[in-house]
Amino acid sequence: MPRLLITGCGDSMRWYAGLVGQCVPYLADVGTEYKSREPSGFVNFVQYADAVVLADGEDPALACIAELAAQLEAEANDFERRARIHRYGAADLRRTLGNFGGVA
C-alpha cells in the first residue's frame, strides 16, 4: 500500500505538524491535496507541498534525499536565473552611464 512521507509542514495547527519525517497512510489524491488517515483513525488531508507519495517498499530515507536533491536543484536554477538578470542589468547600466560620459 502506498504511503505519504511527510516532508514538511508550514502550519503548526495541521494534524501532521508533529509527523514530519514519518509516513502516514495514502488513501487518495483528491485533486487539491492527499487524502490520508490520522494516527487516531480519522480521515484527513495533507497538502501536496508537505508530502511525497511513496510506492510499496520505497525507503523513506532515500525518498527524503531525492526530495532534497530536487529542491536544491530548483534553488540552484533560480539563483542562476537571478544572476543572469543581474548581469544583464549591470551591463545595461554601464551602457547607459557610458552614454552620459561616465565610466563604462
C-alpha positions as a Python dict, from the first residue, in 0.01 Angstrom:
ca = {
    (1, 'M'): (0, 0, 0),
    (2, 'P'): (140, 343, -91),
    (3, 'R'): (226, 580, 192),
    (4, 'L'): (278, 952, 232),
    (5, 'L'): (611, 1073, 364),
    (6, 'I'): (550, 1400, 549),
    (7, 'T'): (836, 1624, 431),
    (8, 'G'): (735, 1949, 598),
    (9, 'C'): (453, 2149, 747),
    (10, 'G'): (424, 2525, 724),
    (11, 'D'): (126, 2541, 959),
    (12, 'S'): (176, 2418, 1316),
    (13, 'M'): (-201, 2372, 1352),
    (14, 'R'): (-224, 2095, 1091),
    (15, 'W'): (-278, 1743, 1222),
    (16, 'Y'): (53, 1619, 1078),
    (17, 'A'): (274, 1901, 1210),
    (18, 'G'): (439, 1664, 1458),
    (19, 'L'): (481, 1389, 1199),
    (20, 'V'): (745, 1547, 971),
    (21, 'G'): (983, 1273, 856),
    (22, 'Q'): (728, 1000, 923),
    (23, 'C'): (493, 807, 697),
    (24, 'V'): (114, 813, 710),
    (25, 'P'): (-137, 611, 504),
    (26, 'Y'): (-207, 729, 149),
    (27, 'L'): (-575, 689, 67),
    (28, 'A'): (-623, 900, -246),
    (29, 'D'): (-532, 1210, -442),
    (30, 'V'): (-839, 1433, -434),
    (31, 'G'): (-708, 1684, -686),
    (32, 'T'): (-605, 1955, -442),
    (33, 'E'): (-435, 1752, -169),
    (34, 'Y'): (-377, 1396, -49),
    (35, 'K'): (-636, 1205, 150),
    (36, 'S'): (-484, 1023, 448),
    (37, 'R'): (-566, 885, 788),
    (38, 'E'): (-458, 1035, 1120),
    (39, 'P'): (-296, 808, 1381),
    (40, 'S'): (-625, 836, 1575),
    (41, 'G'): (-810, 684, 1278),
    (42, 'F'): (-984, 992, 1139),
    (43, 'V'): (-963, 1060, 766),
    (44, 'N'): (-790, 1392, 697),
    (45, 'F'): (-588, 1567, 428),
    (46, 'V'): (-224, 1658, 362),
    (47, 'Q'): (-120, 1945, 135),
    (48, 'Y'): (77, 1849, -176),
    (49, 'A'): (368, 2070, -72),
    (50, 'D'): (401, 1887, 259),
    (51, 'A'): (434, 1526, 143),
    (52, 'V'): (552, 1284, -124),
    (53, 'V'): (385, 959, -220),
    (54, 'L'): (600, 651, -155),
    (55, 'A'): (544, 333, -351),
    (56, 'D'): (526, -3, -175),
    (57, 'G'): (864, -86, -27),
    (58, 'E'): (1020, 250, -112),
    (59, 'D'): (1270, 363, 151),
    (60, 'P'): (1159, 691, 317),
    (61, 'A'): (1520, 797, 378),
    (62, 'L'): (1604, 766, 9),
    (63, 'A'): (1284, 950, -81),
    (64, 'C'): (1386, 1235, 154),
    (65, 'I'): (1728, 1255, -9),
    (66, 'A'): (1573, 1261, -357),
    (67, 'E'): (1327, 1533, -249),
    (68, 'L'): (1610, 1741, -101),
    (69, 'A'): (1818, 1698, -418),
    (70, 'A'): (1525, 1817, -629),
    (71, 'Q'): (1473, 2122, -405),
    (72, 'L'): (1843, 2211, -416),
    (73, 'E'): (1847, 2178, -794),
    (74, 'A'): (1542, 2405, -824),
    (75, 'E'): (1704, 2665, -596),
    (76, 'A'): (2030, 2650, -792),
    (77, 'N'): (1840, 2705, -1118),
    (78, 'D'): (1660, 3002, -961),
    (79, 'F'): (1989, 3154, -840),
    (80, 'E'): (2141, 3109, -1188),
    (81, 'R'): (1841, 3282, -1345),
    (82, 'R'): (1867, 3571, -1098),
    (83, 'A'): (2242, 3602, -1162),
    (84, 'R'): (2179, 3631, -1538),
    (85, 'I'): (1921, 3903, -1477),
    (86, 'H'): (2166, 4095, -1255),
    (87, 'R'): (2449, 4060, -1511),
    (88, 'Y'): (2226, 4190, -1791),
    (89, 'G'): (2103, 4471, -1570),
    (90, 'A'): (2459, 4572, -1478),
    (91, 'A'): (2561, 4572, -1844),
    (92, 'D'): (2264, 4793, -1931),
    (93, 'L'): (2355, 5037, -1654),
    (94, 'R'): (2716, 5054, -1777),
    (95, 'R'): (2595, 5131, -2133),
    (96, 'T'): (2362, 5400, -2002),
    (97, 'L'): (2638, 5550, -1789),
    (98, 'G'): (2868, 5548, -2092),
    (99, 'N'): (2606, 5738, -2293),
    (100, 'F'): (2624, 6020, -2038),
    (101, 'G'): (3002, 6038, -2039),
    (102, 'G'): (3051, 5833, -1724),
    (103, 'V'): (3294, 5548, -1683),
    (104, 'A'): (3168, 5240, -1865),
}
